[in-house]
Short mmCIF file of C-alpha atoms in Angstrom, two decimals:
data_model
loop_
_atom_site.label_atom_id
_atom_site.label_comp_id
_atom_site.label_asym_id
_atom_site.label_seq_id
_atom_site.Cartn_x
_atom_site.Cartn_y
_atom_site.Cartn_z
CA ALA A 628 118.16 0.02 77.75
CA ALA A 629 118.13 3.01 80.26
CA ILE A 630 121.62 4.64 79.13
CA TYR A 631 119.60 4.45 75.05
CA ILE A 632 117.03 5.59 75.99
CA GLN A 633 118.97 8.82 78.32
CA THR A 634 120.25 9.86 75.05
CA LYS A 635 117.41 9.36 72.66
CA ASN A 636 119.61 6.16 70.86
CA TRP A 637 116.01 6.16 69.10
CA ASN A 638 117.64 2.85 67.09
CA ALA A 639 119.46 0.88 69.59
CA ALA A 640 116.88 0.72 72.46
CA SER A 641 113.75 0.13 70.47
CA PRO A 642 114.95 -3.22 69.86
CA LEU A 643 116.04 -3.88 73.45
CA MET A 644 112.69 -3.04 75.04
CA GLY A 645 111.30 -6.34 73.86
CA HIS A 646 113.95 -8.06 75.98
CA ILE A 647 112.70 -5.55 79.24
CA HIS A 648 110.26 -6.61 81.37
CA THR A 649 111.25 -3.61 84.26
CA PRO A 650 108.43 -0.59 84.04
CA LYS A 651 110.22 1.90 85.28
CA LEU A 652 112.24 1.45 82.17
CA HIS A 653 109.73 1.12 79.89
CA LEU A 654 108.00 4.73 81.55
CA LEU A 655 111.29 6.17 81.57
CA PHE A 656 110.46 5.13 77.76
CA ALA A 657 107.80 6.32 76.86
CA LYS A 658 108.52 9.77 79.16
CA ALA A 659 110.75 9.66 76.04
CA LYS A 660 108.96 9.17 73.41
CA GLU A 661 106.26 11.49 74.79
CA ALA A 662 109.09 14.35 74.67
CA ALA A 663 110.11 13.47 70.79
CA LYS A 664 106.62 14.35 69.43
CA GLN A 665 106.54 10.48 69.02
CA TYR A 666 103.22 9.84 70.63
CA LYS A 667 101.72 6.08 69.44
CA GLU A 668 104.93 4.63 70.41
CA ALA A 669 104.63 7.30 73.69
CA ALA A 670 101.30 5.05 74.15
CA LYS A 671 102.81 1.81 73.99
CA ALA A 672 105.43 2.10 75.89
CA TYR A 673 102.83 3.31 78.75
CA ASP A 674 100.85 0.54 78.70
CA VAL A 675 103.43 -1.93 79.05
CA ALA A 676 104.67 0.63 81.73
CA LYS A 677 101.31 0.12 83.56
CA ASP A 678 100.81 4.21 83.83
CA MET A 679 96.79 4.08 81.66
CA ASP A 680 95.93 6.98 83.20
CA SER A 681 98.62 8.58 80.26
CA VAL A 682 97.35 5.81 78.13
CA VAL A 683 94.02 7.95 78.23
CA ARG A 684 95.58 12.17 78.15
CA LEU A 685 97.49 10.45 74.60
CA SER A 686 94.55 8.97 73.52
CA LEU A 687 92.47 12.13 73.75
CA THR A 688 95.26 15.43 73.59
CA LYS A 689 97.21 13.43 70.70
CA LEU A 690 96.17 10.52 69.54
CA ASN A 691 92.28 11.78 68.37
CA ASP A 692 91.52 7.96 69.30
CA PRO A 693 89.26 8.38 71.99
CA ARG A 694 87.69 5.65 72.04
CA ARG A 695 90.66 3.39 72.99
CA ALA A 696 90.44 5.15 76.39
CA PHE A 697 86.53 4.98 77.27
CA GLU A 698 87.44 2.06 77.46
CA VAL A 699 90.81 1.38 79.21
CA VAL A 700 89.04 3.35 81.52
CA ARG A 701 85.92 1.25 81.86
CA LYS A 702 88.04 -1.86 82.01
CA THR A 703 90.37 -0.04 85.51
CA LYS A 704 88.29 2.03 87.17
CA SER A 705 90.28 4.45 87.40
CA THR A 706 89.55 8.09 88.99
CA GLU A 707 91.75 9.92 87.25
CA GLY A 708 91.11 8.68 83.82
CA ALA A 709 87.76 8.95 84.43
CA ARG A 710 88.06 12.33 85.19
CA MET A 711 90.30 12.91 81.80
CA VAL A 712 87.31 11.33 79.75
CA ALA A 713 83.90 12.64 81.86
CA ASN A 714 85.82 16.43 80.69
CA PHE A 715 86.50 15.61 77.56
CA CYS A 716 83.45 14.62 76.11
CA LEU A 717 81.20 17.09 78.53
CA ASP A 718 83.47 19.73 75.96
CA GLN A 719 81.79 17.48 73.02
CA ALA A 720 78.85 18.45 74.69
CA ASP A 721 78.63 14.58 75.12
CA PHE A 722 76.02 14.46 78.20
CA ARG A 723 75.60 10.80 78.58
CA GLY A 724 79.20 9.86 78.72
CA GLY A 725 79.59 12.82 80.91
CA ILE A 726 77.29 11.82 83.26
CA GLU A 727 78.96 8.07 83.11
CA PHE A 728 82.64 8.93 83.51
CA LEU A 729 81.88 11.63 86.50
CA LEU A 730 80.04 8.28 88.35
CA LEU A 731 83.21 6.56 87.58
CA ALA A 732 84.58 9.60 88.46
CA LYS A 733 82.66 9.52 92.15
CA ASP A 734 81.20 12.70 91.06
CA GLU A 735 78.37 11.69 91.91
CA GLN A 736 76.17 15.45 92.78
CA LYS A 737 78.41 17.55 89.46
CA ALA A 738 76.35 13.35 87.48
CA PHE A 739 73.30 13.63 89.17
CA GLN A 740 73.08 17.58 88.50
CA LEU A 741 74.43 16.76 84.50
CA ALA A 742 71.73 14.25 84.72
CA GLU A 743 68.58 16.71 85.85
CA ASN A 744 69.26 19.66 83.27
CA HIS A 745 70.03 17.67 79.73
CA GLY A 746 67.10 14.89 80.94
CA VAL A 747 68.79 11.58 80.72
CA MET A 748 68.62 10.72 83.68
CA ASP A 749 68.10 6.43 82.80
CA ILE A 750 72.56 6.43 82.27
CA TYR A 751 72.16 8.06 85.87
CA LEU A 752 70.52 4.96 87.32
CA GLU A 753 72.66 3.10 85.12
CA GLY A 754 75.54 3.60 86.62
CA ILE A 755 74.66 3.84 90.14
CA GLU A 756 72.60 0.29 90.22
CA SER A 757 75.92 -1.68 91.72
CA TYR A 758 75.97 0.28 94.30
CA ALA A 759 72.92 2.67 94.60
CA VAL A 760 70.82 3.56 98.18
CA PRO A 761 67.16 3.86 99.11
CA GLU A 762 67.99 7.14 99.18
CA ASP A 763 69.74 7.66 96.24
CA TYR A 764 66.31 6.04 94.61
CA VAL A 765 63.93 8.62 96.56
CA ARG A 766 66.39 11.16 95.06
CA VAL A 767 65.99 10.58 91.08
CA ALA A 768 62.29 9.06 91.87
CA LYS A 769 61.31 12.83 92.61
CA TYR A 770 63.36 14.56 89.18
CA PHE A 771 60.80 11.80 87.87
CA GLU A 772 57.79 13.28 90.30
CA THR A 773 58.50 16.72 89.02
CA ARG A 774 58.42 15.58 85.55
CA ARG A 775 55.42 13.32 85.58
CA GLU A 776 57.31 10.47 84.08
CA LEU A 777 55.12 9.02 86.42
CA GLY A 778 56.57 5.18 85.73
CA GLN A 779 59.66 5.34 85.92
CA ALA A 780 59.14 7.19 89.52
CA GLY A 781 57.63 3.92 90.38
CA GLU A 782 61.03 2.16 89.72
CA CYS A 783 62.70 4.28 91.21
CA TYR A 784 60.65 3.77 95.09
CA PHE A 785 59.83 0.55 94.28
CA ARG A 786 63.53 -0.15 94.07
CA ALA A 787 63.80 2.46 97.29
CA LYS A 788 61.21 -0.05 99.38
CA VAL A 789 58.84 3.08 99.05
CA TYR A 790 56.27 -0.10 98.84
CA ALA A 791 53.63 2.88 98.75
CA ARG A 792 54.20 5.96 97.35
CA ALA A 793 55.89 3.01 94.39
CA LEU A 794 51.84 1.29 94.00
CA LYS A 795 50.52 4.68 93.80
CA LEU A 796 52.49 6.34 90.31
CA PHE A 797 51.79 2.47 88.67
CA MET A 798 48.66 2.62 89.21
CA GLU A 799 48.59 6.61 88.09
CA ALA A 800 51.01 5.88 85.33
CA GLY A 801 48.52 3.76 83.20
CA ASP A 802 47.43 0.24 82.24
CA ASP A 803 51.25 -0.36 80.90
CA HIS A 804 51.92 -0.57 84.57
CA ILE A 805 49.61 -3.02 86.93
CA ASN A 806 52.24 -5.31 86.29
CA ARG A 807 54.41 -3.58 87.91
CA ALA A 808 52.06 -2.05 90.64
CA ILE A 809 51.45 -6.31 91.06
CA ASP A 810 54.83 -7.14 91.43
CA VAL A 811 54.96 -3.87 94.12
CA VAL A 812 52.09 -6.12 96.03
CA GLY A 813 53.26 -8.76 96.12
CA GLU A 814 56.72 -8.28 97.77
CA CYS A 815 56.16 -6.60 99.87
CA ARG A 816 52.74 -8.72 101.01
CA ASP A 817 51.12 -5.67 102.43
CA ASP A 818 47.45 -6.43 103.04
CA ALA A 819 46.18 -2.85 102.72
CA LEU A 820 48.56 -2.01 99.77
CA ALA A 821 46.99 -5.67 97.88
CA ASN A 822 43.08 -4.90 99.42
CA GLU A 823 43.99 -1.21 97.34
CA LEU A 824 45.53 -2.48 94.25
CA VAL A 825 42.13 -4.69 93.93
CA ASP A 826 39.88 -2.32 94.30
CA PHE A 827 41.97 -0.21 90.94
CA LEU A 828 41.97 -3.78 89.19
CA ALA A 829 38.08 -3.31 89.59
CA GLY A 830 37.00 0.27 89.29
CA GLU A 831 36.87 0.87 92.17
CA GLN A 832 38.69 4.02 91.81
CA ASP A 833 38.26 4.80 87.57
CA GLY A 834 34.60 2.95 87.11
CA ILE A 835 37.03 1.02 84.79
CA GLN A 836 37.04 -2.69 85.30
CA LYS A 837 40.77 -4.11 84.62
CA ASP A 838 41.30 -6.92 82.44
CA ALA A 839 40.62 -9.75 84.55
CA ARG A 840 44.18 -11.24 83.52
CA TYR A 841 45.55 -8.79 86.55
CA ILE A 842 43.62 -10.08 88.82
CA PHE A 843 44.77 -13.93 88.27
CA LYS A 844 48.94 -12.35 88.50
CA LEU A 845 47.98 -10.57 91.94
CA TYR A 846 47.26 -13.68 93.02
CA VAL A 847 49.54 -15.89 91.75
CA ALA A 848 51.91 -12.76 92.64
CA LEU A 849 50.76 -13.40 96.08
CA GLY A 850 50.61 -16.67 96.30
CA ASN A 851 46.88 -17.33 96.88
CA TYR A 852 46.32 -20.63 94.77
CA LYS A 853 43.14 -21.19 95.41
CA GLN A 854 41.66 -18.03 93.89
CA ALA A 855 43.63 -17.28 91.32
CA ALA A 856 42.49 -21.57 90.58
CA GLU A 857 39.03 -18.70 90.63
CA ALA A 858 40.19 -16.26 88.61
CA ALA A 859 41.66 -18.35 85.92
CA VAL A 860 37.95 -19.80 84.63
CA MET A 861 36.60 -16.69 84.90
CA ILE A 862 39.42 -15.42 82.28
CA ALA A 863 38.68 -18.96 80.55
CA GLU A 864 34.89 -18.24 80.08
CA ASP A 865 35.61 -14.77 78.25
CA GLU A 866 37.12 -15.96 76.40
CA GLN A 867 34.85 -19.16 75.66
CA LYS A 868 31.90 -16.23 75.24
CA GLU A 869 34.14 -14.95 72.34
CA GLY A 870 34.66 -17.48 70.71
CA ASN A 871 38.65 -17.94 71.55
CA TYR A 872 37.61 -21.45 72.60
CA LYS A 873 41.61 -22.74 71.76
CA VAL A 874 43.03 -19.22 74.12
CA GLY A 875 40.69 -20.39 76.46
CA ARG A 876 42.23 -23.90 76.54
CA ASP A 877 45.57 -22.99 76.69
CA PHE A 878 46.20 -20.94 79.52
CA LEU A 879 43.75 -23.54 81.42
CA ARG A 880 46.35 -25.66 81.00
CA GLN A 881 49.42 -23.03 81.74
CA VAL A 882 47.27 -22.19 84.82
CA HIS A 883 46.59 -26.61 85.55
CA LEU A 884 50.83 -27.01 84.83
CA ASP A 885 51.09 -23.75 87.60
CA LEU A 886 48.96 -24.89 90.23
CA ILE A 887 50.41 -28.70 89.78
CA ALA A 888 54.10 -27.58 89.90
CA HIS A 889 53.45 -25.36 93.95
CA ASN A 890 51.44 -28.68 94.93
CA VAL A 891 48.04 -27.27 94.71
CA GLU A 892 45.44 -29.36 94.06
CA VAL A 893 43.89 -28.73 90.00
CA PRO A 894 39.88 -26.48 91.00
CA SER A 895 37.29 -29.35 89.42
CA LYS A 896 35.41 -26.77 87.72
CA LEU A 897 39.05 -25.34 86.00
CA ASN A 898 39.78 -29.52 85.70
CA ALA A 899 36.01 -29.58 83.66
CA LEU A 900 36.01 -26.57 81.66
CA LEU A 901 39.88 -27.39 80.54
CA CYS A 902 38.69 -30.88 79.30
CA LEU A 903 35.39 -28.77 77.72
CA LEU A 904 37.46 -26.79 76.05
CA HIS A 905 39.52 -29.28 75.25
CA SER A 906 37.96 -31.59 73.44
CA TYR A 907 36.29 -29.05 71.39
CA VAL A 908 39.77 -28.83 70.16
CA LEU A 909 40.26 -31.87 69.71
CA VAL A 910 37.52 -32.48 67.47
CA LYS A 911 39.37 -31.14 63.70
CA SER A 912 42.56 -33.66 64.85
CA LYS A 913 39.42 -36.00 65.15
CA ASN A 914 38.56 -35.06 62.11
CA ARG A 915 41.83 -34.97 59.73
CA GLN A 916 42.22 -38.64 60.92
CA GLY A 917 39.02 -40.21 59.57
CA ASP A 918 38.11 -40.80 63.03
CA HIS A 919 34.34 -39.86 63.41
CA VAL A 920 33.15 -41.52 65.70
CA ALA A 921 35.22 -40.13 68.36
CA SER A 922 35.47 -36.40 66.78
CA ALA A 923 31.08 -37.35 67.40
CA ARG A 924 31.24 -38.51 70.51
CA LEU A 925 33.70 -34.90 71.13
CA LEU A 926 31.12 -33.13 69.27
CA LEU A 927 27.82 -34.62 71.35
CA ARG A 928 30.22 -34.10 75.03
CA VAL A 929 30.33 -30.33 73.67
CA SER A 930 26.61 -29.81 72.14
CA HIS A 931 25.66 -31.29 75.56
CA SER A 932 26.89 -27.92 77.18
CA ILE A 933 26.11 -25.71 73.57
CA ASN A 934 24.95 -22.57 75.57
CA ARG A 935 28.32 -22.28 76.72
CA PHE A 936 29.65 -21.90 72.80
CA GLU A 937 26.73 -19.51 72.17
CA LYS A 938 29.04 -17.97 68.88
CA HIS A 939 29.34 -21.00 66.95
CA VAL A 940 25.57 -22.60 68.39
CA VAL A 941 24.74 -23.48 65.28
CA PRO A 942 28.22 -24.81 64.16
CA ILE A 943 28.77 -26.42 66.54
CA LEU A 944 25.48 -28.49 66.40
CA THR A 945 25.68 -28.52 62.94
CA SER A 946 29.05 -30.15 62.04
CA CYS A 947 27.20 -32.89 65.92
CA VAL A 948 24.59 -34.18 63.50
CA VAL A 949 27.47 -34.06 59.88
CA GLU A 950 29.50 -36.57 62.17
CA CYS A 951 27.01 -37.96 64.08
CA GLY A 952 26.09 -39.10 60.92
CA ARG A 953 28.61 -40.29 59.01
CA ALA A 954 29.46 -42.57 62.69
CA GLY A 955 26.91 -44.62 62.95
CA LEU A 956 24.53 -42.83 65.95
CA LYS A 957 21.77 -42.42 64.78
CA LYS A 958 20.43 -40.74 68.15
CA SER A 959 22.36 -38.93 68.34
CA ALA A 960 21.67 -37.59 65.60
CA TYR A 961 17.82 -36.97 66.03
CA ASP A 962 18.36 -35.67 68.88
CA THR A 963 20.60 -33.01 67.91
CA ALA A 964 19.01 -32.47 64.45
CA LEU A 965 16.17 -31.23 66.96
CA LEU A 966 18.54 -28.84 69.54
CA LEU A 967 19.18 -27.07 65.77
CA MET A 968 15.53 -26.81 64.48
CA THR A 969 14.16 -24.25 67.09
CA PRO A 970 12.68 -21.36 66.32
CA GLU A 971 15.76 -19.31 67.05
CA ASN A 972 18.65 -21.18 64.89
CA ARG A 973 16.83 -23.12 61.87
CA ASN A 974 17.25 -19.68 60.07
CA LYS A 975 20.90 -19.84 60.72
CA ILE A 976 21.53 -23.10 59.09
CA GLN A 977 23.34 -23.62 55.80
CA PRO A 978 21.16 -24.15 53.13
CA ALA A 979 23.70 -27.13 52.34
CA TYR A 980 22.16 -29.32 54.76
CA LYS A 981 19.44 -27.40 56.36
CA ARG A 982 17.52 -30.19 53.82
CA LYS A 983 19.58 -32.53 55.42
CA ILE A 984 18.56 -32.25 58.87
CA GLU A 985 15.55 -31.08 58.49
CA GLY A 986 14.88 -34.67 56.46
CA ILE A 987 16.36 -36.32 59.22
CA ILE A 988 13.93 -35.10 61.76
CA ARG A 989 10.87 -36.38 59.09
CA LYS A 990 11.80 -40.16 59.15
CA PRO A 991 13.64 -40.32 61.71
CA ASP A 992 15.96 -43.51 62.69
CA LYS A 993 16.50 -43.92 66.41
CA SER A 994 18.85 -46.97 66.39
CA GLN A 995 21.90 -47.01 67.52
CA ASP A 996 24.55 -49.57 69.43
CA PRO A 997 25.48 -48.81 73.23
CA GLU A 998 28.74 -46.45 74.10
CA PRO A 999 31.60 -48.78 74.54
CA VAL A 1000 32.58 -49.25 78.56
CA SER A 1001 36.09 -49.28 80.07
CA GLU A 1002 36.92 -49.57 83.90
CA CYS A 1003 36.98 -47.42 86.08
CA PRO A 1004 40.67 -45.95 87.12
CA PHE A 1005 39.14 -45.89 90.52
CA CYS A 1006 36.69 -48.48 91.90
CA LYS A 1007 37.30 -50.56 88.65
CA ALA A 1008 33.55 -50.45 88.34
CA LEU A 1009 33.02 -49.70 83.90
CA VAL A 1010 31.68 -47.06 82.58
CA PRO A 1011 31.25 -44.94 79.39
CA SER A 1012 34.10 -44.30 77.80
CA MET A 1013 33.32 -40.82 77.05
CA GLU A 1014 31.57 -40.80 79.99
CA LEU A 1015 34.14 -38.81 83.25
CA ASP A 1016 32.34 -39.53 86.48
CA CYS A 1017 32.26 -42.89 87.30
CA SER A 1018 28.67 -43.10 88.86
CA THR A 1019 29.73 -46.11 91.80
CA CYS A 1020 32.99 -44.90 93.07
CA ARG A 1021 31.54 -40.45 92.46
CA ASN A 1022 35.15 -39.80 91.50
CA ARG A 1023 35.95 -37.46 88.62
CA LEU A 1024 37.53 -39.36 85.79
CA PRO A 1025 40.78 -37.92 84.54
CA PHE A 1026 40.16 -37.87 80.45
CA CYS A 1027 42.83 -39.10 78.16
CA ILE A 1028 44.12 -35.78 76.23
CA ALA A 1029 44.43 -37.70 72.87
CA SER A 1030 40.76 -39.73 72.96
CA GLY A 1031 38.80 -37.10 75.34
CA ARG A 1032 37.54 -40.76 77.04
CA HIS A 1033 38.48 -41.41 80.39
CA VAL A 1034 41.54 -42.72 81.27
CA VAL A 1035 41.90 -46.98 81.62
CA LEU A 1036 44.94 -48.18 84.34
CA THR A 1037 45.60 -50.85 81.72
CA ASP A 1038 46.66 -48.58 79.54
CA PHE A 1039 47.86 -45.72 80.59
CA THR A 1040 50.16 -42.75 79.67
CA THR A 1041 51.68 -39.16 80.18
CA CYS A 1042 53.12 -36.84 77.57
CA PRO A 1043 56.20 -36.68 78.08
CA ASN A 1044 56.36 -32.88 77.91
CA CYS A 1045 53.23 -31.41 79.62
CA LYS A 1046 52.38 -34.62 81.76
CA PHE A 1047 49.00 -34.24 81.53
CA PRO A 1048 47.43 -38.26 81.28
CA ALA A 1049 46.31 -40.30 78.29
CA ILE A 1050 45.50 -43.43 76.84
CA HIS A 1051 48.92 -45.35 75.65
CA SER A 1052 47.07 -46.15 72.15
CA GLU A 1053 45.23 -43.63 71.93
CA PHE A 1054 48.21 -40.78 72.63
CA VAL A 1055 51.15 -43.44 70.29
CA ALA A 1056 48.49 -43.73 67.11
CA MET A 1057 47.50 -39.34 67.21
CA LEU A 1058 51.94 -38.26 67.49
CA ASN A 1059 52.39 -41.23 64.88
CA SER A 1060 50.04 -38.85 62.70
CA ASP A 1061 50.87 -35.96 64.21
CA ASN A 1062 53.47 -35.59 65.84
CA LEU A 1063 52.83 -32.88 68.37
CA CYS A 1064 50.92 -33.30 71.79
CA PRO A 1065 47.42 -32.29 71.38
CA MET A 1066 47.75 -30.97 74.52
CA CYS A 1067 51.11 -28.46 75.17
CA GLU A 1068 50.98 -29.10 70.65
CA VAL A 1069 55.40 -29.76 71.31
CA SER A 1070 56.41 -32.17 69.55
CA VAL A 1071 56.73 -35.59 70.80
CA SER A 1072 58.32 -38.93 69.55
CA PRO A 1073 56.20 -41.82 69.51
CA SER A 1074 58.96 -43.87 70.98
CA SER A 1075 59.60 -41.29 73.76
CA VAL A 1076 55.45 -42.24 75.86
CA ALA A 1077 56.21 -45.85 77.79
CA ARG A 1078 53.10 -46.80 79.31
CA ILE A 1079 52.44 -46.65 83.04
CA GLU A 1080 52.21 -49.70 85.08
CA ASN A 1081 50.32 -49.18 87.82
CA PRO A 1082 49.85 -45.39 87.99
CA LYS A 1083 48.64 -44.70 91.09
CA LEU A 1084 45.76 -41.52 90.21
CA LYS A 1085 44.84 -39.20 93.01
CA SER A 1086 41.04 -38.64 93.59
CA GLU A 1087 39.59 -35.49 94.15
CA ASP A 1088 38.27 -36.24 97.87
CA GLU A 1089 41.84 -36.92 98.30
CA PRO A 1090 43.38 -34.40 100.95
CA SER A 1091 46.47 -33.18 98.95
CA LYS A 1092 50.05 -33.75 100.58
#
């Protein structure tokens, strides 16, 4: 093969090259092919000879195949190959490509100047990410500051761990960057910076109070779950005031799960509001099932706190009267009708229901069977099934996500997905109808829900482990 190559007897040499594994001979063959201006065969031979810089050179100068050159350099990380590709990119005014390959060629200063001159600093940042030191990020941050690109400057100071400057820039950059400001405080755990951010979120600096969800996220980032829970209740109450009951319920559900995951006791106020909002959401499911008794009792629970549903006072009370009538709860229907006919409400009642409600008041029928009772899961005293406070042991009772009633130990289960408690028979009956957990709204097979024997429930007075 060597003799044939030296004598340029390609017809004789070519068939032999596939049987040869000596890089030196392939390199000799490649150079001879290149000298003969057979560049495609030369590049293939250089590849076999592992001379990848020559492959890059030919791809750029003879074969008009820059993509192949780019791929080779990205794979080999060759400094010489990267320099050739960078020069090619600069000749083509491809500044992004030039920066990428200048960095591979270890020419960081030239790459930075190019990024600075042509406004493509993001490519420079991406290129140095795997090995950059704080000084590199500070240099880039100063560049962004001079251009008033505050969010990007804040990101670079954050990476450089210059926390105070990063926080200041994120706060100046606008609401889109508040989450990153929270990340800064969560990472550095500096009390002074945390207080500065709290003041900013409260509107102390610009007179504009920020969304309460940011305060919640800040407390979570700081690991202060007790204050996070208090903020969560405020957020849910705001959603409730706006009539966004399901939004508030879903938010509290997630907070509840997060607190449990971090071994933090769920505050009774949060649990009570979650129960109230879930009771409202649950009414629609009960109506679909035709369970008017359950629907009526859930609406009665909501009606007892009707001042917290100020956007929909009259519609809720009207539905409560109607459902109580269907369920045979005549005294409850009469009591709720009285609330509806107060001066502030009566003119808002839909005409289709007004006469019926007036008739309930004019001819009152206060007959009503007492509410069914079931055992308290803590002390086994008999408690009305919809009551969530035991008058005997003074415990707050866990509520069933499928019925709104308090749970019982003899028919207890939890959702396989969200782990919220339920009465087994009620939960399975609901899944047979809707196939969705009423709390987390994830599809659950009824066969996957097992009755839990002797469950251990924790009372609110019991200290957390």
